[in-house]
Every structure is written in structure tokens, then in C-alpha cells.
CSV table of C-alpha atoms in Angstrom, one decimal:
chain,number,residue,atom,x,y,z
A,13,MET,CA,-36.5,95.6,77.7
A,14,LYS,CA,-38.0,93.7,75.1
A,15,LYS,CA,-35.7,91.1,74.1
A,16,HIS,CA,-35.3,89.4,71.0
A,17,ILE,CA,-35.0,85.7,70.2
A,18,PHE,CA,-33.5,84.8,66.9
A,19,LEU,CA,-34.0,81.4,65.1
A,20,PHE,CA,-31.4,79.9,62.8
A,21,VAL,CA,-32.7,77.9,60.7
A,22,ILE,CA,-30.2,75.5,58.8
A,23,LEU,CA,-31.2,75.0,55.6
A,24,PRO,CA,-29.3,72.0,53.9
A,25,LEU,CA,-26.9,73.5,51.0
A,26,VAL,CA,-27.7,71.3,47.8
A,27,PHE,CA,-24.5,71.2,45.4
A,28,SER,CA,-25.1,70.0,41.8
A,29,SER,CA,-23.0,69.1,38.9
A,30,CYS,CA,-23.2,68.3,35.6
A,31,ASP,CA,-20.5,65.5,35.3
A,32,THR,CA,-21.7,61.9,35.2
A,33,GLU,CA,-20.1,59.1,35.1
A,34,GLU,CA,-20.3,56.6,32.2
A,35,PRO,CA,-20.7,53.2,32.4
A,36,ILE,CA,-17.6,51.3,30.7
A,37,PRO,CA,-18.5,49.1,27.6
A,38,THR,CA,-18.2,45.2,27.5
A,39,TYR,CA,-17.7,42.8,24.5
A,40,THR,CA,-18.3,39.3,24.4
A,41,LEU,CA,-15.8,37.1,22.3
A,42,SER,CA,-16.9,33.7,20.9
A,43,THR,CA,-14.6,30.5,19.4
A,44,SER,CA,-15.3,28.0,17.5
A,45,ILE,CA,-13.0,25.2,15.8
A,46,SER,CA,-12.2,23.9,12.3
A,47,PRO,CA,-12.6,20.9,11.9
A,48,ILE,CA,-14.4,20.5,15.2
A,49,GLU,CA,-11.9,17.6,15.7
A,50,GLY,CA,-9.1,19.6,15.7
A,51,GLY,CA,-8.4,20.6,18.6
A,52,LYS,CA,-9.6,23.3,20.8
A,53,ILE,CA,-8.8,27.0,21.8
A,54,ALA,CA,-7.4,27.9,25.3
A,55,ILE,CA,-8.9,31.6,26.6
A,56,SER,CA,-6.8,33.8,29.2
A,57,PRO,CA,-8.7,34.8,31.2
A,58,GLN,CA,-12.1,33.5,30.7
A,59,SER,CA,-15.1,35.7,31.1
A,60,PRO,CA,-18.4,36.2,29.5
A,61,ASN,CA,-17.9,39.7,29.1
A,62,TYR,CA,-14.6,42.0,28.6
A,63,LYS,CA,-14.1,45.3,29.4
A,64,GLU,CA,-13.4,47.3,26.4
A,65,GLY,CA,-9.7,47.6,26.0
A,66,GLU,CA,-9.1,44.4,28.0
A,67,VAL,CA,-6.5,41.9,26.5
A,68,VAL,CA,-7.1,38.4,25.7
A,69,THR,CA,-4.9,35.6,25.2
A,70,LEU,CA,-5.9,32.8,22.8
A,71,THR,CA,-3.8,29.6,22.4
A,72,PRO,CA,-4.6,26.7,20.6
A,73,GLU,CA,-4.5,23.3,21.4
A,74,PRO,CA,-3.9,20.6,18.4
A,75,ASN,CA,-5.6,16.9,19.7
A,76,GLU,CA,-3.2,14.1,18.8
A,77,HIS,CA,-2.4,13.7,15.0
A,78,TRP,CA,-3.2,17.7,14.3
A,79,VAL,CA,-1.4,20.9,14.2
A,80,PHE,CA,-2.7,24.0,14.5
A,81,GLN,CA,-2.8,25.8,10.6
A,82,ASN,CA,-4.0,29.5,11.4
A,83,TRP,CA,-6.6,31.9,12.7
A,84,GLU,CA,-9.7,33.2,11.0
A,85,GLY,CA,-12.8,35.4,11.7
A,86,ASP,CA,-12.3,38.2,13.1
A,87,ALA,CA,-8.3,37.2,13.9
A,88,SER,CA,-5.5,36.4,10.9
A,89,GLY,CA,-2.5,34.8,10.7
A,90,SER,CA,-1.3,31.8,12.5
A,91,THR,CA,0.6,33.6,16.2
A,92,THR,CA,0.6,31.2,18.9
A,93,PRO,CA,-0.6,32.6,21.4
A,94,LEU,CA,-2.7,35.1,19.8
A,95,GLN,CA,-3.2,38.4,22.1
A,96,ILE,CA,-6.6,40.1,21.0
A,97,THR,CA,-8.0,43.5,22.2
A,98,MET,CA,-11.4,43.8,23.2
A,99,ASN,CA,-13.1,46.7,21.6
A,100,PHE,CA,-16.1,45.3,19.8
A,101,ASN,CA,-17.5,42.0,19.8
A,102,LYS,CA,-15.3,39.4,17.9
A,103,SER,CA,-15.6,35.7,16.7
A,104,VAL,CA,-12.5,33.8,16.1
A,105,THR,CA,-11.8,30.6,15.1
A,106,GLY,CA,-8.8,28.3,14.6
A,107,ALA,CA,-8.0,26.0,11.9
A,108,PHE,CA,-6.3,22.9,12.5
A,109,ILE,CA,-5.0,20.5,9.7
A,110,LYS,CA,-4.2,16.9,10.1
A,111,ARG,CA,-0.1,16.5,10.6
A,112,ASN,CA,1.9,14.9,8.0
A,113,TYR,CA,4.2,12.0,8.5
A,114,GLN,CA,6.8,11.0,6.5
A,115,LEU,CA,7.2,7.0,5.3
A,116,THR,CA,10.9,6.4,4.4
A,117,ILE,CA,11.4,3.4,2.2
A,118,THR,CA,14.5,1.4,2.3
A,119,ILE,CA,15.9,-0.7,-0.2
A,120,GLU,CA,17.7,-4.2,0.3
A,121,GLY,CA,19.0,-5.1,-3.0
A,122,GLU,CA,17.8,-4.7,-6.4
A,123,GLY,CA,14.7,-3.2,-6.7
A,124,ILE,CA,11.7,-0.5,-6.5
A,125,VAL,CA,8.7,-0.3,-4.5
A,126,GLU,CA,5.4,1.7,-6.4
A,127,GLU,CA,3.3,3.4,-3.8
A,128,SER,CA,0.1,3.1,-5.0
A,129,ILE,CA,-0.9,6.5,-3.3
A,130,ILE,CA,1.2,9.8,-4.7
A,131,THR,CA,4.8,9.5,-4.8
A,132,ASN,CA,6.1,12.9,-3.3
A,133,PRO,CA,9.5,12.9,-4.1
A,134,SER,CA,10.8,15.5,-1.7
A,135,GLY,CA,10.0,12.7,1.2
A,136,ARG,CA,6.6,10.5,0.8
A,137,GLU,CA,4.6,12.9,3.3
A,138,TYR,CA,1.1,11.5,3.6
A,139,PRO,CA,-1.9,12.8,6.3
A,140,HIS,CA,-1.9,11.1,9.8
A,141,GLY,CA,-4.5,7.8,8.7
A,142,THR,CA,-3.3,7.6,4.9
A,143,THR,CA,-3.1,3.7,3.7
A,144,VAL,CA,-1.1,3.3,1.2
A,145,GLU,CA,-0.1,0.3,-0.7
A,146,LEU,CA,3.6,-0.4,-1.4
A,147,THR,CA,4.4,-3.1,-4.3
A,148,PRO,CA,7.6,-4.4,-4.9
A,149,VAL,CA,9.0,-4.8,-7.9
A,150,PRO,CA,12.4,-6.7,-8.5
A,151,LYS,CA,14.6,-6.5,-11.0
A,152,GLU,CA,15.5,-8.7,-13.5
A,153,ASP,CA,17.3,-12.2,-12.1
A,154,TRP,CA,16.2,-10.6,-8.6
A,155,ILE,CA,13.0,-11.8,-6.6
A,156,PHE,CA,11.4,-9.9,-3.7
A,157,GLU,CA,11.8,-11.8,0.1
A,158,SER,CA,10.1,-10.0,2.7
A,159,TRP,CA,9.2,-6.7,4.5
A,160,GLY,CA,11.0,-4.9,7.6
A,161,GLY,CA,11.3,-2.1,10.0
A,162,ASP,CA,7.4,-1.2,10.4
A,163,LEU,CA,5.9,-3.6,7.7
A,164,THR,CA,6.2,-7.3,8.5
A,165,GLY,CA,5.8,-10.4,6.6
A,166,SER,CA,6.4,-11.1,2.3
A,167,GLU,CA,2.6,-10.2,1.1
A,168,ALA,CA,2.9,-8.2,-2.2
A,169,PRO,CA,1.5,-6.3,-2.7
A,170,LYS,CA,1.4,-4.8,0.9
A,171,THR,CA,-0.9,-2.0,2.6
A,172,ILE,CA,0.2,0.5,5.2
A,173,THR,CA,-1.7,3.0,7.5
A,174,VAL,CA,0.7,6.1,7.9
A,175,ASP,CA,-0.2,7.3,11.5
A,176,LYS,CA,3.3,8.4,12.2
A,177,GLU,CA,6.7,8.4,11.2
A,178,MET,CA,7.8,5.2,9.4
A,179,ASN,CA,9.6,3.5,8.1
A,180,VAL,CA,9.6,0.8,5.5
A,181,ILE,CA,12.7,-1.8,4.1
A,182,ALA,CA,12.5,-3.7,1.2
A,183,LYS,CA,14.7,-7.3,1.0
A,184,PHE,CA,15.4,-8.3,-2.5
A,185,VAL,CA,17.6,-11.1,-3.5
A,186,SER,CA,19.5,-12.4,-6.3
A,187,LEU,CA,18.9,-15.3,-8.2
A,188,PRO,CA,22.0,-17.4,-8.8
A,189,THR,CA,22.6,-18.1,-12.3
A,190,TYR,CA,23.1,-21.2,-14.0
A,191,PRO,CA,23.6,-23.1,-17.3
A,192,THR,CA,21.1,-23.9,-19.7
A,193,GLY,CA,19.2,-27.3,-18.5
A,194,SER,CA,18.8,-30.3,-20.9
A,195,GLU,CA,15.5,-29.8,-23.1
A,196,PHE,CA,12.8,-32.6,-22.0
A,197,GLY,CA,10.4,-34.2,-24.9
A,198,PRO,CA,6.9,-32.9,-25.3
A,199,SER,CA,4.2,-33.7,-22.3
A,200,GLY,CA,1.1,-35.5,-22.6
A,201,PRO,CA,-2.2,-34.8,-20.9
A,202,THR,CA,-2.3,-34.0,-17.1
A,203,ILE,CA,-3.8,-36.7,-15.4
A,204,VAL,CA,-5.9,-34.6,-12.5
A,205,ILE,CA,-5.6,-35.6,-9.0
A,206,ASP,CA,-6.2,-33.1,-6.4
A,207,VAL,CA,-4.0,-32.6,-3.2
A,208,THR,CA,-5.5,-30.1,-0.2
A,209,ASN,CA,-3.1,-28.5,2.2
A,210,PRO,CA,-4.9,-28.6,5.6
A,211,SER,CA,-3.2,-25.7,6.5
A,212,THR,CA,-4.3,-23.6,3.7
A,213,GLY,CA,-7.6,-25.7,3.3
A,214,LYS,CA,-6.6,-25.0,-0.6
A,215,THR,CA,-7.2,-28.1,-2.7
A,216,TRP,CA,-4.7,-28.2,-6.0
A,217,MET,CA,-4.2,-30.9,-8.7
A,218,ASP,CA,-1.1,-32.6,-7.6
A,219,ARG,CA,1.2,-31.8,-10.1
A,220,ASN,CA,2.2,-29.2,-12.4
A,221,LEU,CA,0.8,-28.7,-16.3
A,222,GLY,CA,1.9,-30.7,-18.5
A,223,ALA,CA,4.1,-33.1,-15.6
A,224,THR,CA,3.3,-36.7,-15.8
A,225,GLN,CA,3.9,-37.2,-12.0
A,226,ALA,CA,4.0,-35.6,-8.6
A,227,ALA,CA,7.0,-34.7,-7.7
A,228,THR,CA,9.5,-37.9,-6.0
A,229,SER,CA,11.8,-34.9,-5.4
A,230,SER,CA,12.8,-31.4,-6.2
A,231,THR,CA,14.6,-32.3,-9.3
A,232,ASP,CA,12.2,-35.2,-10.7
A,233,GLU,CA,12.4,-34.0,-14.0
A,234,ASN,CA,9.0,-36.0,-15.0
A,235,SER,CA,7.5,-33.9,-12.3
A,236,TYR,CA,8.4,-30.5,-14.5
A,237,GLY,CA,5.9,-30.2,-16.6
A,238,ASP,CA,5.4,-27.5,-19.3
A,239,LEU,CA,6.5,-23.9,-19.6
A,240,PHE,CA,4.0,-21.3,-20.4
A,241,GLN,CA,3.9,-17.2,-21.2
A,242,TRP,CA,1.7,-15.8,-18.9
A,243,GLY,CA,-2.0,-15.4,-20.3
A,244,ARG,CA,-1.3,-17.6,-23.5
A,245,ARG,CA,-3.6,-21.3,-24.1
A,246,ALA,CA,-2.2,-24.4,-24.0
A,247,ASP,CA,-1.6,-24.2,-27.9
A,248,GLY,CA,1.9,-25.8,-28.0
A,249,HIS,CA,3.8,-23.3,-27.1
A,250,GLN,CA,4.1,-24.2,-23.6
A,251,LEU,CA,5.9,-27.3,-24.4
A,252,ARG,CA,9.5,-27.3,-23.7
A,253,THR,CA,10.9,-27.9,-27.4
A,254,SER,CA,8.3,-25.5,-28.9
A,255,SER,CA,9.6,-23.6,-31.9
A,256,THR,CA,10.1,-19.6,-31.0
A,257,THR,CA,9.3,-16.5,-33.6
A,258,SER,CA,10.1,-13.2,-33.2
A,259,THR,CA,6.6,-12.2,-34.0
A,260,LEU,CA,4.0,-10.4,-31.7
A,261,SER,CA,0.1,-11.1,-31.2
A,262,SER,CA,-2.2,-8.5,-31.5
A,263,THR,CA,-5.0,-11.1,-30.5
A,264,ASP,CA,-5.2,-13.4,-27.4
A,265,GLN,CA,-4.9,-16.3,-28.8
A,266,PRO,CA,-1.9,-16.5,-31.8
A,267,SER,CA,-2.8,-18.4,-34.9
A,268,ASN,CA,0.5,-20.7,-34.1
A,269,GLY,CA,1.8,-22.6,-31.3
A,270,ASP,CA,5.6,-21.4,-31.4
A,271,PHE,CA,7.0,-19.3,-28.2
A,272,ILE,CA,7.1,-15.6,-29.1
A,273,LEU,CA,10.4,-13.9,-28.3
A,274,ILE,CA,10.7,-10.3,-27.6
A,275,GLN,CA,13.8,-7.9,-26.5
A,276,ASN,CA,12.0,-4.8,-25.8
A,277,ALA,CA,9.8,-3.2,-22.7
A,278,PRO,CA,7.2,-4.6,-21.9
A,279,CYS,CA,8.3,-7.9,-22.4
A,280,ASP,CA,4.9,-8.5,-23.0
A,281,TRP,CA,3.9,-11.7,-26.4
A,282,ARG,CA,1.0,-9.8,-26.9
A,283,ILE,CA,0.4,-6.1,-28.2
A,284,PRO,CA,-1.4,-4.1,-26.9
A,285,GLU,CA,-1.0,-5.8,-23.6
A,286,ASN,CA,-4.3,-7.9,-22.1
A,287,THR,CA,-3.9,-7.7,-18.5
A,288,ASN,CA,-7.7,-9.4,-18.3
A,289,LEU,CA,-6.2,-13.0,-19.1
A,290,TRP,CA,-6.2,-15.8,-16.8
A,291,GLN,CA,-9.0,-14.4,-14.6
A,292,GLY,CA,-10.9,-17.1,-12.9
A,293,VAL,CA,-11.7,-20.3,-13.7
A,294,ASP,CA,-13.8,-19.0,-17.0
A,295,GLY,CA,-10.6,-16.4,-17.9
A,296,VAL,CA,-9.6,-16.1,-21.1
A,297,ASN,CA,-7.4,-18.8,-21.8
A,298,ASN,CA,-7.6,-20.5,-18.9
A,299,PRO,CA,-5.0,-23.2,-19.5
A,300,CYS,CA,-6.3,-25.8,-16.2
A,301,PRO,CA,-8.6,-28.4,-16.8
A,302,SER,CA,-12.5,-27.5,-16.2
A,303,GLY,CA,-13.1,-26.7,-12.0
A,304,TYR,CA,-9.4,-25.3,-11.8
A,305,ARG,CA,-7.5,-21.9,-12.2
A,306,LEU,CA,-4.6,-20.1,-11.9
A,307,PRO,CA,-4.1,-19.0,-8.0
A,308,THR,CA,-4.0,-15.7,-7.4
A,309,ASN,CA,-0.4,-13.9,-5.8
A,310,THR,CA,-2.1,-13.9,-2.5
A,311,GLU,CA,-3.6,-18.2,-2.6
A,312,LEU,CA,0.4,-18.9,-3.8
A,313,ASN,CA,2.1,-16.5,-1.2
A,314,GLU,CA,-0.3,-18.5,1.6
A,315,GLU,CA,1.2,-21.6,0.2
A,316,ARG,CA,4.7,-20.7,1.0
A,317,LEU,CA,3.9,-19.1,4.3
A,318,SER,CA,2.3,-22.5,5.6
A,319,TRP,CA,6.1,-24.0,5.2
A,320,GLY,CA,6.8,-22.7,8.5
A,321,ASN,CA,10.9,-21.8,8.7
A,322,ASP,CA,11.6,-24.1,5.3
A,323,ASN,CA,11.3,-21.1,3.3
A,324,ASN,CA,13.2,-22.8,0.7
A,325,ALA,CA,13.3,-25.9,-2.0
A,326,THR,CA,13.2,-28.4,0.8
A,327,GLY,CA,9.8,-26.7,1.8
A,328,ALA,CA,8.3,-26.5,-1.4
A,329,PHE,CA,8.9,-30.1,-1.7
A,330,ALA,CA,7.9,-31.3,1.6
A,331,SER,CA,4.8,-29.4,1.8
A,332,PRO,CA,1.2,-31.2,0.1
A,333,LEU,CA,1.8,-29.3,-3.1
A,334,LYS,CA,5.2,-30.5,-3.7
A,335,LEU,CA,6.5,-28.3,-6.0
A,336,PRO,CA,9.2,-28.8,-7.7
A,337,MET,CA,12.4,-26.8,-8.9
A,338,ALA,CA,11.2,-27.0,-12.8
A,339,GLY,CA,13.5,-23.8,-14.1
A,340,GLY,CA,12.1,-21.6,-16.7
A,341,ARG,CA,12.3,-20.3,-20.7
A,342,ASN,CA,14.0,-16.7,-21.4
A,343,VAL,CA,12.0,-14.5,-23.1
A,344,GLY,CA,14.7,-13.2,-25.4
A,345,SER,CA,16.2,-16.1,-26.6
A,346,GLY,CA,13.8,-18.9,-26.0
A,347,SER,CA,16.2,-21.4,-23.9
A,348,LEU,CA,16.0,-23.0,-21.0
A,349,SER,CA,17.0,-21.6,-17.5
A,350,THR,CA,17.5,-22.8,-13.7
A,351,VAL,CA,16.2,-26.4,-15.0
A,352,GLY,CA,16.5,-28.0,-11.3
A,353,THR,CA,18.0,-25.1,-9.6
A,354,PHE,CA,14.8,-23.1,-9.8
A,355,GLY,CA,11.1,-22.7,-9.6
A,356,HIS,CA,9.0,-20.2,-11.4
A,357,TYR,CA,5.0,-20.4,-10.9
A,358,TRP,CA,2.8,-17.8,-12.4
A,359,SER,CA,0.0,-16.5,-10.2
A,360,SER,CA,-2.7,-14.4,-11.9
A,361,THR,CA,-2.5,-11.9,-10.6
A,362,VAL,CA,-0.8,-8.1,-12.6
A,363,SER,CA,1.7,-6.2,-11.6
A,364,SER,CA,2.3,-3.5,-13.9
A,365,THR,CA,3.8,-4.4,-17.1
A,366,LYS,CA,4.9,-7.8,-15.3
A,367,SER,CA,3.2,-10.5,-13.1
A,368,LEU,CA,3.0,-11.6,-10.0
A,369,ILE,CA,4.8,-15.0,-9.7
A,370,LEU,CA,6.3,-17.7,-6.5
A,371,GLY,CA,9.8,-17.8,-7.1
A,372,ILE,CA,11.7,-20.8,-5.1
A,373,ALA,CA,15.6,-21.7,-5.0
A,374,SER,CA,17.9,-23.9,-2.3
A,375,ASN,CA,18.1,-21.3,-0.2
A,376,ASN,CA,15.0,-19.3,-0.2
A,377,ALA,CA,11.6,-18.5,-1.6
A,378,GLY,CA,9.2,-15.5,-1.9
A,379,MET,CA,6.8,-13.6,-4.1
A,380,GLY,CA,8.1,-11.4,-7.0
A,381,THR,CA,7.6,-10.0,-10.3
A,382,TYR,CA,8.7,-11.8,-13.7
A,383,LEU,CA,8.1,-10.5,-17.4
A,384,ARG,CA,5.1,-12.0,-19.4
A,385,ALA,CA,7.1,-13.3,-21.8
A,386,SER,CA,8.7,-15.4,-19.9
A,387,GLY,CA,7.9,-19.5,-19.7
A,388,ALA,CA,6.8,-20.6,-16.3
A,389,SER,CA,5.4,-23.3,-14.3
A,390,VAL,CA,1.3,-23.6,-13.3
A,391,ARG,CA,0.2,-25.5,-10.7
A,392,CYS,CA,-3.9,-25.3,-10.6
A,393,LEU,CA,-6.5,-24.2,-8.1
A,394,LYS,CA,-9.7,-26.2,-7.4
A,395,ASP,CA,-11.9,-23.2,-8.2
């Protein structure tokens, strides 16, 4: 009997499928800042590529003095943090703006403060870093004394850089009212004798224009000198006994030597006004001797600051300039006032419809504004 041998061959079974697994798409996300100094954007999670449908959180981080404004590019609005779903390559920009700060001005006394940059009635808000010039303008019979709060000193005008919420105090003090003083006779030619203040290094005439001598006291009548209307030459109007007229001048040099009276704003003896008078040694109508000129507001204030703690008539007389309290002349009536109790010293600096003066009283002194048709003293500075 034959034996049959069976061979079994095991063949591998191969299964195949029509189903294939597709790779998941990925996308890129790029961010930018506008402007570049505004800040940065925090991204979570951070990755060079994001799977389709993945949610990414963007959080703006402003630099100091900046605030986030809105999203641009493939995102919009101002929601923070922002969540975006990655379903295509995206580019998002974060826009930042400089922070606005409020500048609050508090008035003590009677006056206003003019701002050279736009006035915002809703709160005087300025972008960070804005420089603002502040000019104190006292009401009539008041003078500016000093700054307080985030400003110090008494320089006027004064600049301030708004880099935070700021509060500035402008302090004005009233001038005492005194009876009309005695009138003095016409002055002769003013002798030119120099005096130098070692603190400022400036050289001045040792007496007021029109004075017959340097002051021997704050109330030395011979040292008072003449009272000029701002911008006029020495044509006789400056004499304390000069006649008056209500006829305004349409030229820089009136045809007469009368003291010109005026009752209405802008209270200038010239119509229209000319703010270019008295500017420098070659300035139109410069009343000072050759080589001398009217001081600027800053130069007068530097002299006042050199008095130290005696910010009053005592300090004025103790200074090398020995400034007396020579009084003034009223713009409306032409009468003399505050003679022996107050001093008004013109600068060449203008402020709106007025000009700046150094005012000196028995208890204080400061820079302020004065109507240009008023009569005030002139102390000449060597150029």
C-alpha cells in the first residue's frame, strides 16, 4: 500500500484596503507691532506651525507710556486676549498708541495760564512726551508770583514735558491799591554809569532812564526816573508831567510827545499793534543809550532770582542794580500811582496783547504782564 505524503504550503494572506490616512494640514502664524516701539505680543502656544483648527491666544503687552489700540491684518477689533483659530496661514498686527496724560492747572489768585499747544476743554490731555509752554497772565492789579505742584520757580513763560498725570499750580498775588503819588519834574539826560551783577554776569546802567542818580533807598525820588509806554521812544511822553491825549497813533513814532490814553482792549497806544518794537540794541524806538537795550523777560527774572530769599523791595534795593519803587502811570487817566510803594520794570518780551514786566512790592516781587499803554520804568542792559 502506497503511502501518500501531503505537503501543505501556507501562503500568506494579503489584505488590502481602499482607505488611506491623509496628513493633517498645518499653518503658520506671524505677528508684528505698529509702531515697533509700542510693545510686544505674547503668543500661546508658541510654535512654527499650527494644526488646522488649533486655537492660539494672542496677548498685547504695551511698553511703558503706551496702550494697545486694536488688531489689524487677519484679526480685527480690540479684544484682549485674542483667540484665533488656525485654518489658513495668518498674519496679525497689534497697533499701539502713546498714552494720553491729563495736565491739570490750578489757579491761586486772579489770572489765567495760556498753553501754547491746543487747549482741550475736556481735560487738557496730551500724548506722552508733549512739551507744553505755559504763560501766566495776571488780571489787572495782580502779578504772577511762582509755580507749584509739578513745576517750580517763577520763570515765565515756562515749559513742561507731560510724561505722567501732572498738576501745575500758578500763584498770583494782588498789588495793593495806593493813592496817587506826587508828580515829579521833567528829568534831564541820564548819565551812563555801568554796574555789574556778579551773580548773573550782566552789566546794566546803574539807574533808571531819566533818573538823576542811582538809588540811595527804595523810595529815593531822584532815582525814580521816567515812565515809558511800552515800545515808544523817548519823545517826551515818558516825563511824569507830560500832557495826555486820547488820540491813538497809527505809526511807530507819534507826532507828539503826549502820554496816550486808552480805555478799551487791547489797551495799546498804537493801532494796529506792533510787537516788534524795542527788540535788541538796534530795535525800533530803543530808548536806551548806544550799546544798551531793554532786557528780556528772562534776563530781568535772572536778576530777581539773584536776590535770594529777599524776593521783595528789600532784595531789589540790596542788589547791584538798586531798583527803586518808582511807581507807574495809569493807562486810562495818565495819573501816577503806587509811587514809592511799587516798581514796574519793562522787558522787551511780549505776551499776547500785553508785555512782561518785573513787579516789585514791599512784600514780594515777580514777573507779570502789563498793558502796553501803561507807564513803567526802564532799566537798560549793556548789549
